[in-house]
Short mmCIF file of C-alpha atoms in Angstrom, two decimals:
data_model
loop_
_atom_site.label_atom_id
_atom_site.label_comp_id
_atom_site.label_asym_id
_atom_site.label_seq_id
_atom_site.Cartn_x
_atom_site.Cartn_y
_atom_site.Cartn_z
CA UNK S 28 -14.23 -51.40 -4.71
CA UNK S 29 -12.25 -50.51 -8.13
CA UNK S 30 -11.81 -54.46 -8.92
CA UNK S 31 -13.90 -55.58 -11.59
CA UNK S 32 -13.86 -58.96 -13.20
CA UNK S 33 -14.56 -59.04 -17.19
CA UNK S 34 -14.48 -56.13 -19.16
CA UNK S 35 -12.69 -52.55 -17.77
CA UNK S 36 -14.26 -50.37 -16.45
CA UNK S 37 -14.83 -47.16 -18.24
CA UNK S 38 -13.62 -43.55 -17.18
CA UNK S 39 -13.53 -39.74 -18.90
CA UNK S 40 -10.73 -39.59 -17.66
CA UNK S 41 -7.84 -41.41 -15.40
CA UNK S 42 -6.03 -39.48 -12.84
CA UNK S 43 -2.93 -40.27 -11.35
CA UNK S 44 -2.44 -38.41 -8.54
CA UNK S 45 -4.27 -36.91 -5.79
CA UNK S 46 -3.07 -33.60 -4.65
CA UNK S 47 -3.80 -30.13 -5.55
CA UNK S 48 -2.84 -30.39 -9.55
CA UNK S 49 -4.82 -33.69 -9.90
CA UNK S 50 -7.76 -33.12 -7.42
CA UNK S 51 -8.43 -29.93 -8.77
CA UNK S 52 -8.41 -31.38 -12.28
CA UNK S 53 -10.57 -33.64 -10.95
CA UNK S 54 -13.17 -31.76 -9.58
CA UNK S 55 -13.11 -29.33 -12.59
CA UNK S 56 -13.93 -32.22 -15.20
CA UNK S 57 -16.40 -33.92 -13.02
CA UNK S 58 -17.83 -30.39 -12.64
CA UNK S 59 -18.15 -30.52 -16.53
CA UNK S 60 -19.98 -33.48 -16.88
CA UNK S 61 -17.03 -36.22 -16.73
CA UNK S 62 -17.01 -39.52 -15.56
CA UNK S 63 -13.25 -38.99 -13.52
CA UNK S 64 -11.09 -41.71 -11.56
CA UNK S 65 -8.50 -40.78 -9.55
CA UNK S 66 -6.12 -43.10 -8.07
CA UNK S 67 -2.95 -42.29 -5.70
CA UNK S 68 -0.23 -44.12 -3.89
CA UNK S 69 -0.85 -42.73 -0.53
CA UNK S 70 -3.25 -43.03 2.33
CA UNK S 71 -5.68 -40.62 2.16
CA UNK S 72 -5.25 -37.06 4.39
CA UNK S 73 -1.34 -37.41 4.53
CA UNK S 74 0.91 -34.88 4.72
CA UNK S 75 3.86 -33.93 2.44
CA UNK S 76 7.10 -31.74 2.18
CA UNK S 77 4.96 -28.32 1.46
CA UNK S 78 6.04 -23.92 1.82
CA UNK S 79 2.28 -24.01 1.88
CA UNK S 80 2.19 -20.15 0.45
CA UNK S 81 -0.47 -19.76 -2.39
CA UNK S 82 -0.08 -16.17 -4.56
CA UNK S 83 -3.00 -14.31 -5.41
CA UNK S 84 -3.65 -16.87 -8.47
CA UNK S 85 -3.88 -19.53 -6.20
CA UNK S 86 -6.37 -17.81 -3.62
CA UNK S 87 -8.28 -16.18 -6.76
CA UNK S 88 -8.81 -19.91 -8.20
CA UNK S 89 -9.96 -21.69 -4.94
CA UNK S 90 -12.77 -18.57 -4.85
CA UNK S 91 -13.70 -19.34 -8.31
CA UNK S 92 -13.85 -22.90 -7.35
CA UNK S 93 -15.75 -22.79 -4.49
CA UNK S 94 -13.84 -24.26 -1.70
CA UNK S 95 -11.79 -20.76 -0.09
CA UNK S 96 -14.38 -20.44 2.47
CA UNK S 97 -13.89 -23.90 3.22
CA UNK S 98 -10.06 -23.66 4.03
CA UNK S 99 -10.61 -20.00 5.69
CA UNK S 100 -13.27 -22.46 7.92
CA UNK S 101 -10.33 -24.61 8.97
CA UNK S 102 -8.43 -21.77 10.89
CA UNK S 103 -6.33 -21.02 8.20
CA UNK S 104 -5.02 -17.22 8.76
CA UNK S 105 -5.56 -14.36 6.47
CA UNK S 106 -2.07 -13.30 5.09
CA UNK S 107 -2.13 -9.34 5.09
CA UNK S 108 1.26 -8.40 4.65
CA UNK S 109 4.54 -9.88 2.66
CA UNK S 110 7.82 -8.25 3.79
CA UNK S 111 11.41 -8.58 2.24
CA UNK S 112 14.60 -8.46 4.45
CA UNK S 113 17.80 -7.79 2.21
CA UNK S 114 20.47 -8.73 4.58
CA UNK S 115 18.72 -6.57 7.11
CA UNK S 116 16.65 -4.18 4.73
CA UNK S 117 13.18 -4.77 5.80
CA UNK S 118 10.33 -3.95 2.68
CA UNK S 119 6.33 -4.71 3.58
CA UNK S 120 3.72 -4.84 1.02
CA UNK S 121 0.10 -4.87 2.20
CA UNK S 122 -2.02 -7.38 0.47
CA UNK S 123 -5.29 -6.21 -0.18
CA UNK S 124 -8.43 -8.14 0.09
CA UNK S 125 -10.36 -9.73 -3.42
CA UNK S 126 -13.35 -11.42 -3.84
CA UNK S 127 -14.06 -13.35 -0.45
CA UNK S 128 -10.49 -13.26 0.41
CA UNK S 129 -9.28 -10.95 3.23
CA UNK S 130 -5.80 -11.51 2.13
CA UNK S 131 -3.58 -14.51 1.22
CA UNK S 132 -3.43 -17.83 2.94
CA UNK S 133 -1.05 -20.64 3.32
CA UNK S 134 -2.64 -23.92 4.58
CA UNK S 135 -1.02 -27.10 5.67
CA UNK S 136 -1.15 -29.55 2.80
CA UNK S 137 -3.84 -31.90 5.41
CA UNK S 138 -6.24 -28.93 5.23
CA UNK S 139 -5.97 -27.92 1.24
CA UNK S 140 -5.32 -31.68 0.15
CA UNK S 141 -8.30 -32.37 1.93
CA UNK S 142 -10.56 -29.91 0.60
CA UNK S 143 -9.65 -30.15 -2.95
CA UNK S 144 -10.21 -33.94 -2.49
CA UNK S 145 -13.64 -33.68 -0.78
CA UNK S 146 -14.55 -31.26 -3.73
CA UNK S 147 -13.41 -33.67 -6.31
CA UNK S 148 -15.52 -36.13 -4.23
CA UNK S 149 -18.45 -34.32 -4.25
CA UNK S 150 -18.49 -33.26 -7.95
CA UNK S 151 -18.85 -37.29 -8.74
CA UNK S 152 -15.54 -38.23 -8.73
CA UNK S 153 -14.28 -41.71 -7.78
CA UNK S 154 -11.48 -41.58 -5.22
CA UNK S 155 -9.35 -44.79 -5.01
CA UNK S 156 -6.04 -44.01 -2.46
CA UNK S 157 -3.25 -46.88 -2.04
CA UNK S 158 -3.44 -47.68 -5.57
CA UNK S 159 -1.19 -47.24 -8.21
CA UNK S 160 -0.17 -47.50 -11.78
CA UNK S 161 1.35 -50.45 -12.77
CA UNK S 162 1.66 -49.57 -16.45
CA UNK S 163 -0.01 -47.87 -19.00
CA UNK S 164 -2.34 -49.26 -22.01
CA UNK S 165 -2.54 -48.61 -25.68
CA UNK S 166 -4.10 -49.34 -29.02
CA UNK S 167 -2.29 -50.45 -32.17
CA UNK S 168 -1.85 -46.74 -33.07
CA UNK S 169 0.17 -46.48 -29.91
CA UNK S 170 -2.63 -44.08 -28.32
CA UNK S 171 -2.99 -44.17 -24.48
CA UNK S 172 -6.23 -45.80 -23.92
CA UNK S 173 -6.46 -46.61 -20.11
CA UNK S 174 -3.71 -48.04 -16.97
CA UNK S 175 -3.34 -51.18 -15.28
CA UNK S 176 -3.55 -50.40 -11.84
CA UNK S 177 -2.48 -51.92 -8.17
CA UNK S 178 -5.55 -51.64 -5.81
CA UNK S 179 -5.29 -51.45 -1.86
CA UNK S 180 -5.79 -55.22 -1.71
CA UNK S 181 -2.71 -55.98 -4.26
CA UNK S 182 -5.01 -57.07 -7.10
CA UNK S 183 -3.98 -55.47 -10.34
CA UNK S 184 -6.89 -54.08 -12.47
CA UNK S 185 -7.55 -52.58 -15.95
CA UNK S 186 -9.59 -49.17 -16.62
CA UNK S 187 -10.21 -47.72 -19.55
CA UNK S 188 -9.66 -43.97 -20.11
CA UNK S 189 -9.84 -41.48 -23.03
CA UNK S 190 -7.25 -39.53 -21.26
CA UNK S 191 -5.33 -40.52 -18.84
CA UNK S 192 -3.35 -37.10 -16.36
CA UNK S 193 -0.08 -37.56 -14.81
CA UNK S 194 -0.97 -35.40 -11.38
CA UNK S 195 1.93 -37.67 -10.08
CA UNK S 196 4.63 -34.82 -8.96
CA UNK S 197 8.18 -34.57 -10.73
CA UNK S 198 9.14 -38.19 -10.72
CA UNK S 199 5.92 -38.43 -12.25
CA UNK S 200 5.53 -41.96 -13.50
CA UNK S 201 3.14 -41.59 -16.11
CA UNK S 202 5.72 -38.87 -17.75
CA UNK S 203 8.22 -41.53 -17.63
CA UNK S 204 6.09 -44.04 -19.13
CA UNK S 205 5.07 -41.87 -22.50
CA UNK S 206 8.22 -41.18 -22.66
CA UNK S 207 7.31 -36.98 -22.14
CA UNK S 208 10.34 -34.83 -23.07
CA UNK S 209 11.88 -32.60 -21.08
CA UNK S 210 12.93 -28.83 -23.01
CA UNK S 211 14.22 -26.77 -20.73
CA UNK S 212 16.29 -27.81 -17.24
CA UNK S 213 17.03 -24.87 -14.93
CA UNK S 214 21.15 -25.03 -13.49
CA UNK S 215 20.48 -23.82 -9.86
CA UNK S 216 18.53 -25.30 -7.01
CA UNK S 217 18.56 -25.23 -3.25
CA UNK S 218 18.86 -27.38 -0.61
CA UNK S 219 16.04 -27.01 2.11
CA UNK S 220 15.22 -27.65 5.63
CA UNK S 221 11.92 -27.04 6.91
CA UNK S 222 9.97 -27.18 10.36
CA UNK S 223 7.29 -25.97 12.21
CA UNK S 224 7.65 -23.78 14.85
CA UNK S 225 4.88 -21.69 17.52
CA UNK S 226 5.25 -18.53 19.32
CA UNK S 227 6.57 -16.47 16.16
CA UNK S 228 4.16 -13.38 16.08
CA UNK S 229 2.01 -13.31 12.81
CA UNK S 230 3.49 -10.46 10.59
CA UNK S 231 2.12 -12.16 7.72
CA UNK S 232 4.50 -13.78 4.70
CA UNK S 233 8.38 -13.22 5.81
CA UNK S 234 11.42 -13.83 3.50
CA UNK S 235 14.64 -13.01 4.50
CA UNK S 236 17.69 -12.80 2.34
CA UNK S 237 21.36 -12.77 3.06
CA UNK S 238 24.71 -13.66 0.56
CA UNK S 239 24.38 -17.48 -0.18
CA UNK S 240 21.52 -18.13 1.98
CA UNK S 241 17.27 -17.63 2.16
CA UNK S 242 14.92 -18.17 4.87
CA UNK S 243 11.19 -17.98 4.80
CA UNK S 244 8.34 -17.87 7.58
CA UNK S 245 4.87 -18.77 6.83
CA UNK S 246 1.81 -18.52 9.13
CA UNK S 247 -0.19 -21.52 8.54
CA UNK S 248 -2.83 -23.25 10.60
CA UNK S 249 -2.73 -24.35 14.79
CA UNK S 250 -1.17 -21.21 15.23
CA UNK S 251 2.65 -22.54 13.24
CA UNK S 252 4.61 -21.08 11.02
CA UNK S 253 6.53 -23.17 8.07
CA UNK S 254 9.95 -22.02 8.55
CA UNK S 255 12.34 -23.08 5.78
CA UNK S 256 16.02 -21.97 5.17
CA UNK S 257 17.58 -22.72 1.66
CA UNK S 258 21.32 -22.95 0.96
CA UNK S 259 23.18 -24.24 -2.02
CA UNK S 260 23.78 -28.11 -2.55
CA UNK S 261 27.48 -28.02 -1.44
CA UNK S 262 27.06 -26.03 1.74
CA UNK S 263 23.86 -28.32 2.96
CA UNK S 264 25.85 -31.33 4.56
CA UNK S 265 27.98 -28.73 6.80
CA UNK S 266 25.25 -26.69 7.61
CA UNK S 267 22.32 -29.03 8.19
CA UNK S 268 24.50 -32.15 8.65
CA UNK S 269 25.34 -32.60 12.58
CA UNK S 270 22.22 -30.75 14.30
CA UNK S 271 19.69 -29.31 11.39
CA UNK S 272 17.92 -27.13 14.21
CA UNK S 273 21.07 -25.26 15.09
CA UNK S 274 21.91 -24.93 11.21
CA UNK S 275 18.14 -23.07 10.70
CA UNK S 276 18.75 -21.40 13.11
CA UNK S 277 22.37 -20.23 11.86
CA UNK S 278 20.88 -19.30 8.81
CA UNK S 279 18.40 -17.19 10.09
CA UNK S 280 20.95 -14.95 12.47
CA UNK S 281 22.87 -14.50 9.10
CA UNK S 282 19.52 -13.40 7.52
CA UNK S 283 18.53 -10.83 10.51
CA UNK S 284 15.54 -13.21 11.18
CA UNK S 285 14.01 -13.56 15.06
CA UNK S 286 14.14 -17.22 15.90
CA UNK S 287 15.17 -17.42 19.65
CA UNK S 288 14.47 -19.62 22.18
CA UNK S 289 10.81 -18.47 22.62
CA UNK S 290 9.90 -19.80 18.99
CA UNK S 291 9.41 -23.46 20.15
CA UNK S 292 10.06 -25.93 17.36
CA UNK S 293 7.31 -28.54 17.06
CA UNK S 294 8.73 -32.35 15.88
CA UNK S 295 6.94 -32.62 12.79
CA UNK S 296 7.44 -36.93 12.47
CA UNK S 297 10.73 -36.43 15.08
CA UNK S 298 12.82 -33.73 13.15
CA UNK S 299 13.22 -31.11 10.66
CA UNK S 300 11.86 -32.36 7.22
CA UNK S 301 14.90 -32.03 4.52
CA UNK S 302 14.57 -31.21 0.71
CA UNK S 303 18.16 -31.84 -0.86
CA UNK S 304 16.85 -29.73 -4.09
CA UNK S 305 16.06 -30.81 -7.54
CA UNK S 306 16.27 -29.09 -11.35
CA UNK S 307 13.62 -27.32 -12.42
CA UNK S 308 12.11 -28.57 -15.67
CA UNK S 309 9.62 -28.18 -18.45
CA UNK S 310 8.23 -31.06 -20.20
CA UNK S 311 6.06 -31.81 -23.08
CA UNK S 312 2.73 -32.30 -21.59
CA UNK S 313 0.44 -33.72 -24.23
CA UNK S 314 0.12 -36.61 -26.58
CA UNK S 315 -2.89 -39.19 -27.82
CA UNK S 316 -4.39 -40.06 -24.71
CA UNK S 317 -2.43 -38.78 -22.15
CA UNK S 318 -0.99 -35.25 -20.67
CA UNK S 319 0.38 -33.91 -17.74
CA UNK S 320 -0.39 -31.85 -14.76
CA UNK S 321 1.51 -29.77 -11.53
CA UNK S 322 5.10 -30.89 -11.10
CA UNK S 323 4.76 -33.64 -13.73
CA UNK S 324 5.10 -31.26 -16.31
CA UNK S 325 6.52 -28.14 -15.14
CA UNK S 326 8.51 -27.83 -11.74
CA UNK S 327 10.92 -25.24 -10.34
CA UNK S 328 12.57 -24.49 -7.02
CA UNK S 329 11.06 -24.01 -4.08
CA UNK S 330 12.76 -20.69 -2.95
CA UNK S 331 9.89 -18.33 -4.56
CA UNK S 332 6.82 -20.55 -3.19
CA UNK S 333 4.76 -20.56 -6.46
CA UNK S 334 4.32 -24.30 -6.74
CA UNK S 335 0.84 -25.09 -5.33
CA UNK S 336 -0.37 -21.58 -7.01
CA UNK S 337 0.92 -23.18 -10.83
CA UNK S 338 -0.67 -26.79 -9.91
CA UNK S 339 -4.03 -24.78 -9.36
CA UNK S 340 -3.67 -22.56 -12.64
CA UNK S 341 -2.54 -25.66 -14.61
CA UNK S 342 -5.45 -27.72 -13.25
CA UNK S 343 -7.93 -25.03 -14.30
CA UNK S 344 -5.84 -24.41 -18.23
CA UNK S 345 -5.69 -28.58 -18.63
CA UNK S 346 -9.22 -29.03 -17.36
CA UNK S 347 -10.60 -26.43 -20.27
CA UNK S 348 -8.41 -28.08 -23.15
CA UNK S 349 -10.02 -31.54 -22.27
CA UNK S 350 -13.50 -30.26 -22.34
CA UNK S 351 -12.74 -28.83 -25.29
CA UNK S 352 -11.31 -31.54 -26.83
CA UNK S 353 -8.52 -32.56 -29.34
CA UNK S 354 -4.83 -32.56 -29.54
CA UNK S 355 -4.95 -28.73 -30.99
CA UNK S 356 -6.58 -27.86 -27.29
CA UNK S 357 -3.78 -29.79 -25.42
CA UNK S 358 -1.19 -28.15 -27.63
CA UNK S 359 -3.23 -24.45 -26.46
CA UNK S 360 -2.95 -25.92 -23.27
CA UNK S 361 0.79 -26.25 -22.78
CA UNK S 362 1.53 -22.99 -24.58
CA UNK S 363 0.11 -21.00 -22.67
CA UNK S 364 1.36 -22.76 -19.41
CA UNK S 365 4.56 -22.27 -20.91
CA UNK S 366 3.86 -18.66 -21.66
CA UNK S 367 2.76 -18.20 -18.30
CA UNK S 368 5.66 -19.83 -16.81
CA UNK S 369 9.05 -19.30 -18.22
CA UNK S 370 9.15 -15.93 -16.52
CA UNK S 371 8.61 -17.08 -13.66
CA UNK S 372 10.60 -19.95 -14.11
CA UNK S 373 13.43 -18.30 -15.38
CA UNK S 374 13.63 -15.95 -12.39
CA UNK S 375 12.86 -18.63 -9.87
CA UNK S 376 16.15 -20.21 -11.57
CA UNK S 377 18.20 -16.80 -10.86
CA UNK S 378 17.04 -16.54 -6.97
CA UNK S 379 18.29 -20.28 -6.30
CA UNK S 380 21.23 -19.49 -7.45
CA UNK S 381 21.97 -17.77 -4.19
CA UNK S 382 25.22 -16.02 -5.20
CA UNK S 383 23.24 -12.85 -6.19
CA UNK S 384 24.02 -9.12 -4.38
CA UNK S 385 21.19 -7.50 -2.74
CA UNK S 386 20.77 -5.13 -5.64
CA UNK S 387 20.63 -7.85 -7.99
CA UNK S 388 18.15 -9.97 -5.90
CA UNK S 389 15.84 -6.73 -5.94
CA UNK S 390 16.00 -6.68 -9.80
CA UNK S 391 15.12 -10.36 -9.75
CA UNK S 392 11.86 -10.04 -7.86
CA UNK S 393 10.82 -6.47 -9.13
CA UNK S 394 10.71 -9.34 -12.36
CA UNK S 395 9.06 -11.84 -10.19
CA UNK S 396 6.24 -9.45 -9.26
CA UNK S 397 5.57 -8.39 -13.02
CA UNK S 398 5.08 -12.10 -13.97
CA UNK S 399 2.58 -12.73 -11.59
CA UNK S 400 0.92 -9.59 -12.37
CA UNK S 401 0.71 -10.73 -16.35
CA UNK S 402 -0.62 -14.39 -14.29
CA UNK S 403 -2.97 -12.84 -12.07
CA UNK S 404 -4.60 -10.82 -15.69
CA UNK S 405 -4.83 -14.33 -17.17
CA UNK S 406 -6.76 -15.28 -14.20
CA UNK S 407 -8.78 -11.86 -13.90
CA UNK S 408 -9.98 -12.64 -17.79
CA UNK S 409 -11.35 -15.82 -17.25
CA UNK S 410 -15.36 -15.66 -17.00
CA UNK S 411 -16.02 -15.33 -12.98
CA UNK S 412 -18.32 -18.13 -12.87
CA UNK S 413 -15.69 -20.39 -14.53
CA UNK S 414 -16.42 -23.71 -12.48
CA UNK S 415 -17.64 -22.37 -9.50
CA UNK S 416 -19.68 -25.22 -7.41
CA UNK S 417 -23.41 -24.88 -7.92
#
């Protein structure tokens, strides 16, 4: 158990936040020799709103990491092919193995959560789920110097931390406790359904396109496919509103998608799981004793799938600057995320718009494509043993 009586106990680091961004952070500072907490609100293997898709980053990083094998080992399928369907207009782009990869994969958020936590686990890192920040603490120079935290009994607790990592998503609490500024806000997002359905044939990653509208279908694991359609915020009560099955499946007969009666929809907790949208945003993601992690600093729409595949990049950037050490290696830190990102970010921000013509949504991800090439080079340079499990 986490409570203590007398003196705090002393961490490395504090991490709030137990998903991909934070357990991988996790597991890569434990890894270097740190003594790591990580704490999160939730019961441990739960599941959460997810397109699942990791880009070749993503799949790249959990090789270097050591755990791919481990989430091929759960069932999840080898993604061979992406294809594109402009309002009808089918493109397919074979993806080509690397490393132990056969392709790209997409596992449910129980499978990679899992992993990445077991990994973290493994590496020497303490694991405390149901518990949460309560508030942060600090010195008389105002540095962050450890949390109060909320245990699974309801006991409130002190820890000490040299650093302590908002991994806490976009309402990240830690971020709103420091105070971390936000510097750029995107002005477009969608409004999602998604659900998982069986009987689709596996034709590997499939987004479909049509005027106002997006739909995606992503082979995961037990033989599903994530199927999500996207409109904008004003057209998601009337479309989604009365019956959100019929709606998807509205959307994808406007986006030439196959979704018939043979594709049998499987309840996920008794119906279709909505997102209503969010901005994207960029926030400062450093200061004395504290920085920030995944969607806590940097989060954009869901309509280009890239979310999981930053968290893991992020992880592996933040991890480096802390081992490091010093404010100057934080600063490196969000730099380069930001250098990194605001392509893709910027483009992300053009697709949700959804009022773009088919020519102009080709432009947009012909952009797309050459920022994750310049990300997947940043990747490619790092040394290939960088954190690998021994």
């Amino acid at each position: 158990m986490l409570h203590i009586h007398g003196q705090p106990k002393r961490y490395d680091a504090l991490i709030v936040g137990a998903r991909p961004a934070g357990a991988a952070t996790a597991m890569l500072l434990a890894r270097a020799g740190l003594r790591v907490l990580m704490i999160d609100k939730a019961e441990a293997g739960t599941d959460t709103l997810s397109t699942h898709a990791l880009m070749r980053a993503g799949v790249t990083l959990l090789d270097r990491f050591g755990v791919l094998e481990d989430i091929i080992r759960a069932g999840t399928p080898a993604v061979r092919q992406a294809s594109f369907s402009y309002d009808g207009e089918r493109t397919t782009v074979d993806i080509k193995p690397k490393g132990h990869a056969e392709g790209l994969y997409a596992p449910r958020r129980t499978v990679l959560d899992k992993v990445l936590a077991e990994a973290a686990s493994a590496a020497g890192v303490e694991i405390s789920y149901r518990t949460a920040l309560e508030e942060l603490r600090t010195d008389d120079n105002g540095r962050v110097k450890g949390a109060i935290l909320r245990g699974p009994d309801g006991d409130r607790f002190p820890v000490d931390a040299d650093i302590v990592i908002g991994a806490d998503g976009r309402n990240s609490a830690v971020a709103r406790v420091v105070g971390a500024k936000c510097y750029a806000l995107s002005k477009h997002r969608t409004s999602v359904v998604y659900g998982y359905f069986d009987g689709i044939e596996d034709q590997g990653y499939q987004w479909f396109y049509s005027p106002g509208c997006s739909l995606g279908m992503i082979p995961t694991n037990d033989g599903l496919h994530c199927v999500f359609a996207a409109v904008p915020p004003a057209d998601f009560k009337a479309t989604f509103g009365g019956d959100p099955l019929a709606g998807l499946k509205r959307i994808a007969a406007r986006c030439h998608a196959a979704l018939d009666g043979s594709h049998r929809y499987v309840e996920a907790e008794g119906r279709l799981r909505p997102f209503i949208g969010a901005p994207g945003h960029m926030r400062q993601s450093f200061g004395p004793g504290w920085a920030l992690v995944g969607d806590a600093g940097y989060f954009k729409d869901p309509i280009t799938a890239h979310g999981i595949t930053d968290a893991l990049r992020d992880a592996s950037m933040l991890s480096d600057a802390i081992t490091a050490g010093g404010m100057a290696s934080l600063a490196a830190y969000q730099m380069k995320r930001d250098r990194l990102s605001w392509p893709l970010f910027k483009t992300t921000d053009a697709i949700a718009a959804l009022d773009w013509s088919m020519d102009g949504l080709k432009a947009e991800h012909a952009k797309l494509h050459e920022a994750m090439r310049h990300e997947m080079a940043e990747i490619d340079a790092l040394p290939s043993d960088q954190r690998v499990a021994a």
